[in-house]
Amino acid sequence: MYYPTQRSHFDTQMNELENSLLELASRVEKAVSCAIYALKTRNHEQARQVIANDRPLNARRYEIESQALYLLALQQPVVSRDLRYIAAVMHIAGELERMGDYAKGIARISDNLVIPPTTAVMLQLERMAKHANTMLHSAMDAFIDQNVEAADRVAAADDELDVLYTAIHQQLLTLMTTDISLIPVATTLLWAAHNLERMGDRVTNICERIRFVQTGIMSDQPGLHQDVYS
């Protein structure tokens, strides 16, 4: 059982943990936006900056895990919801780190792509990136608020991201069948779209953790993927 002063100290540290997680999520959103912009504008310097920023992003993930482990080891929370919350933070930090990897992958594509994307394909990629970032931002809001209903809405929004992915997949297949010389470029751009689609899956995993914190039940809803690697 916590004494009032102990609980106050624990809550302060929990708030610091939340802020660290939000800051990491903000870095991921920025990385995705910058990677897509670099791809659109052929800005190789910006693409390389996204790649370089991935290392400190990874380090931040492990700092958050260390913060969480510190709370578990030294504060020894006895309230089950607190335990689930800290476990969820560690899981979400890992999901965010993987999303950062997707941004880095897009930046590498941008840095190495010889032929720029067509306007139509680029518009689809921009839509996907904007939608994925909106999902991530909303999911983090839902996590801080511990709003299960909001989390469920975010998870449902992954369907729209899948629709966008299917559309760009068809566009790129058409390019490849129309002009076989574009196959290498189209295949590369398809991988960029795949990274954004996978980002949506990672966000739905965050939404699942919100339900877990509140209910103690790990959801097995369709679309809430448990795989760690593509």
CSV table of C-alpha atoms in Angstrom, one decimal, residues 71-221:
chain,number,residue,atom,x,y,z
A,71,LEU,CA,9.7,2.3,-11.6
A,72,LEU,CA,9.1,-1.5,-11.4
A,73,ALA,CA,12.2,-2.2,-9.4
A,74,LEU,CA,12.3,0.7,-7.0
A,75,GLN,CA,8.7,1.8,-6.6
A,76,GLN,CA,7.3,-1.7,-6.8
A,77,PRO,CA,3.8,-0.8,-7.7
A,78,VAL,CA,1.2,-3.1,-6.2
A,79,VAL,CA,-1.9,-1.8,-8.1
A,80,SER,CA,-2.4,-4.1,-11.1
A,81,ARG,CA,-3.4,-1.3,-13.4
A,82,ASP,CA,-0.1,0.5,-12.7
A,83,LEU,CA,1.8,-2.6,-13.6
A,84,ARG,CA,-0.1,-3.0,-16.8
A,85,TYR,CA,0.5,0.7,-17.6
A,86,ILE,CA,4.2,0.4,-17.2
A,87,ALA,CA,4.3,-2.8,-19.2
A,88,ALA,CA,2.3,-1.0,-22.0
A,89,VAL,CA,4.7,1.9,-22.0
A,90,MET,CA,7.6,-0.5,-22.6
A,91,HIS,CA,5.7,-2.2,-25.4
A,92,ILE,CA,4.7,1.0,-27.0
A,93,ALA,CA,8.2,2.4,-27.0
A,94,GLY,CA,9.2,-0.7,-29.0
A,95,GLU,CA,6.4,-0.1,-31.5
A,96,LEU,CA,7.5,3.5,-31.9
A,97,GLU,CA,11.1,2.5,-32.5
A,98,ARG,CA,10.0,0.1,-35.3
A,99,MET,CA,7.9,3.0,-36.8
A,100,GLY,CA,11.1,5.0,-36.8
A,101,ASP,CA,12.7,2.2,-38.7
A,102,TYR,CA,10.0,2.5,-41.4
A,103,ALA,CA,10.7,6.2,-41.7
A,104,LYS,CA,14.4,5.4,-42.1
A,105,GLY,CA,13.6,2.8,-44.8
A,106,ILE,CA,11.6,5.4,-46.7
A,107,ALA,CA,14.5,7.9,-46.4
A,108,ARG,CA,16.9,5.3,-47.8
A,109,ILE,CA,14.6,4.8,-50.7
A,110,SER,CA,14.5,8.5,-51.3
A,111,ASP,CA,18.3,8.8,-51.1
A,112,ASN,CA,18.9,6.0,-53.6
A,113,LEU,CA,16.0,6.5,-56.0
A,114,VAL,CA,17.2,7.5,-59.5
A,115,ILE,CA,13.8,8.4,-61.1
A,116,PRO,CA,11.4,10.5,-59.1
A,117,PRO,CA,7.9,9.2,-58.3
A,118,THR,CA,5.1,10.1,-60.6
A,119,THR,CA,2.7,12.8,-59.2
A,120,ALA,CA,-0.1,10.3,-58.8
A,121,VAL,CA,2.0,7.9,-56.8
A,122,MET,CA,3.5,10.6,-54.7
A,123,LEU,CA,0.0,11.9,-53.8
A,124,GLN,CA,-1.0,8.5,-52.6
A,125,LEU,CA,2.2,8.1,-50.5
A,126,GLU,CA,1.6,11.6,-49.0
A,127,ARG,CA,-2.0,10.6,-48.2
A,128,MET,CA,-0.8,7.4,-46.6
A,129,ALA,CA,1.8,9.2,-44.5
A,130,LYS,CA,-0.6,11.8,-43.3
A,131,HIS,CA,-3.2,9.2,-42.4
A,132,ALA,CA,-0.6,7.0,-40.5
A,133,ASN,CA,0.7,10.0,-38.6
A,134,THR,CA,-2.9,11.1,-37.7
A,135,MET,CA,-3.5,7.6,-36.4
A,136,LEU,CA,-0.4,7.6,-34.3
A,137,HIS,CA,-1.1,11.1,-32.8
A,138,SER,CA,-4.7,10.0,-32.0
A,139,ALA,CA,-3.5,6.7,-30.5
A,140,MET,CA,-1.1,8.5,-28.2
A,141,ASP,CA,-3.8,10.9,-27.1
A,142,ALA,CA,-6.0,7.9,-26.4
A,143,PHE,CA,-3.2,6.3,-24.4
A,144,ILE,CA,-2.6,9.3,-22.2
A,145,ASP,CA,-6.4,9.7,-21.7
A,146,GLN,CA,-6.8,5.9,-21.3
A,147,ASN,CA,-9.8,6.2,-23.6
A,148,VAL,CA,-10.6,2.8,-24.9
A,149,GLU,CA,-13.4,4.0,-27.2
A,150,ALA,CA,-11.0,6.5,-28.9
A,151,ALA,CA,-8.5,3.7,-29.3
A,152,ASP,CA,-11.0,1.5,-31.0
A,153,ARG,CA,-11.8,4.3,-33.5
A,154,VAL,CA,-8.1,4.7,-34.3
A,155,ALA,CA,-7.7,1.0,-34.8
A,156,ALA,CA,-10.7,1.0,-37.1
A,157,ALA,CA,-9.1,3.8,-39.1
A,158,ASP,CA,-6.4,1.3,-40.2
A,159,ASP,CA,-8.9,0.0,-42.8
A,160,GLU,CA,-8.6,3.3,-44.7
A,161,LEU,CA,-4.9,3.0,-44.7
A,162,ASP,CA,-5.2,-0.5,-46.2
A,163,VAL,CA,-7.5,0.9,-48.9
A,164,LEU,CA,-4.9,3.6,-49.7
A,165,TYR,CA,-2.2,0.9,-49.9
A,166,THR,CA,-4.3,-1.2,-52.2
A,167,ALA,CA,-4.8,1.7,-54.5
A,168,ILE,CA,-1.1,2.6,-54.7
A,169,HIS,CA,-0.3,-1.1,-55.2
A,170,GLN,CA,-2.5,-1.2,-58.2
A,171,GLN,CA,-1.0,2.0,-59.6
A,172,LEU,CA,2.5,0.6,-59.3
A,173,LEU,CA,1.5,-2.7,-60.9
A,174,THR,CA,0.0,-0.8,-63.8
A,175,LEU,CA,3.3,1.1,-64.2
A,176,MET,CA,5.3,-2.1,-64.2
A,177,THR,CA,3.1,-3.8,-66.8
A,178,THR,CA,3.0,-0.7,-69.0
A,179,ASP,CA,6.7,0.0,-69.0
A,180,ILE,CA,9.0,-2.8,-67.8
A,181,SER,CA,11.9,-0.4,-67.5
A,182,LEU,CA,10.0,1.1,-64.5
A,183,ILE,CA,9.9,-2.2,-62.6
A,184,PRO,CA,12.9,-1.4,-60.3
A,185,VAL,CA,11.5,2.0,-59.4
A,186,ALA,CA,8.0,0.8,-58.9
A,187,THR,CA,9.1,-2.1,-56.8
A,188,THR,CA,11.1,0.4,-54.6
A,189,LEU,CA,8.2,2.7,-54.2
A,190,LEU,CA,6.0,-0.2,-53.3
A,191,TRP,CA,8.3,-0.9,-50.4
A,192,ALA,CA,7.8,2.7,-49.2
A,193,ALA,CA,4.0,2.2,-49.3
A,194,HIS,CA,4.4,-1.1,-47.5
A,195,ASN,CA,6.4,0.7,-44.7
A,196,LEU,CA,3.5,3.1,-44.2
A,197,GLU,CA,0.9,0.3,-44.2
A,198,ARG,CA,2.9,-1.5,-41.6
A,199,MET,CA,3.0,1.7,-39.5
A,200,GLY,CA,-0.7,1.5,-39.3
A,201,ASP,CA,-0.5,-2.1,-38.0
A,202,ARG,CA,1.9,-0.8,-35.3
A,203,VAL,CA,-0.5,1.9,-34.3
A,204,THR,CA,-3.3,-0.7,-33.9
A,205,ASN,CA,-1.0,-2.6,-31.5
A,206,ILE,CA,-0.8,0.5,-29.4
A,207,CYS,CA,-4.5,0.7,-29.4
A,208,GLU,CA,-4.6,-2.9,-28.2
A,209,ARG,CA,-2.4,-2.0,-25.2
A,210,ILE,CA,-4.8,0.8,-24.2
A,211,ARG,CA,-7.6,-1.8,-23.9
A,212,PHE,CA,-5.2,-4.1,-22.0
A,213,VAL,CA,-4.3,-1.4,-19.4
A,214,GLN,CA,-8.0,-0.7,-18.8
A,215,THR,CA,-9.4,-4.3,-18.8
A,216,GLY,CA,-6.4,-6.6,-18.2
A,217,ILE,CA,-7.5,-8.5,-21.3
A,218,MET,CA,-5.3,-8.9,-24.4
A,219,SER,CA,-7.6,-8.3,-27.3
A,220,ASP,CA,-7.5,-10.7,-30.3
A,221,GLN,CA,-9.5,-8.5,-32.6
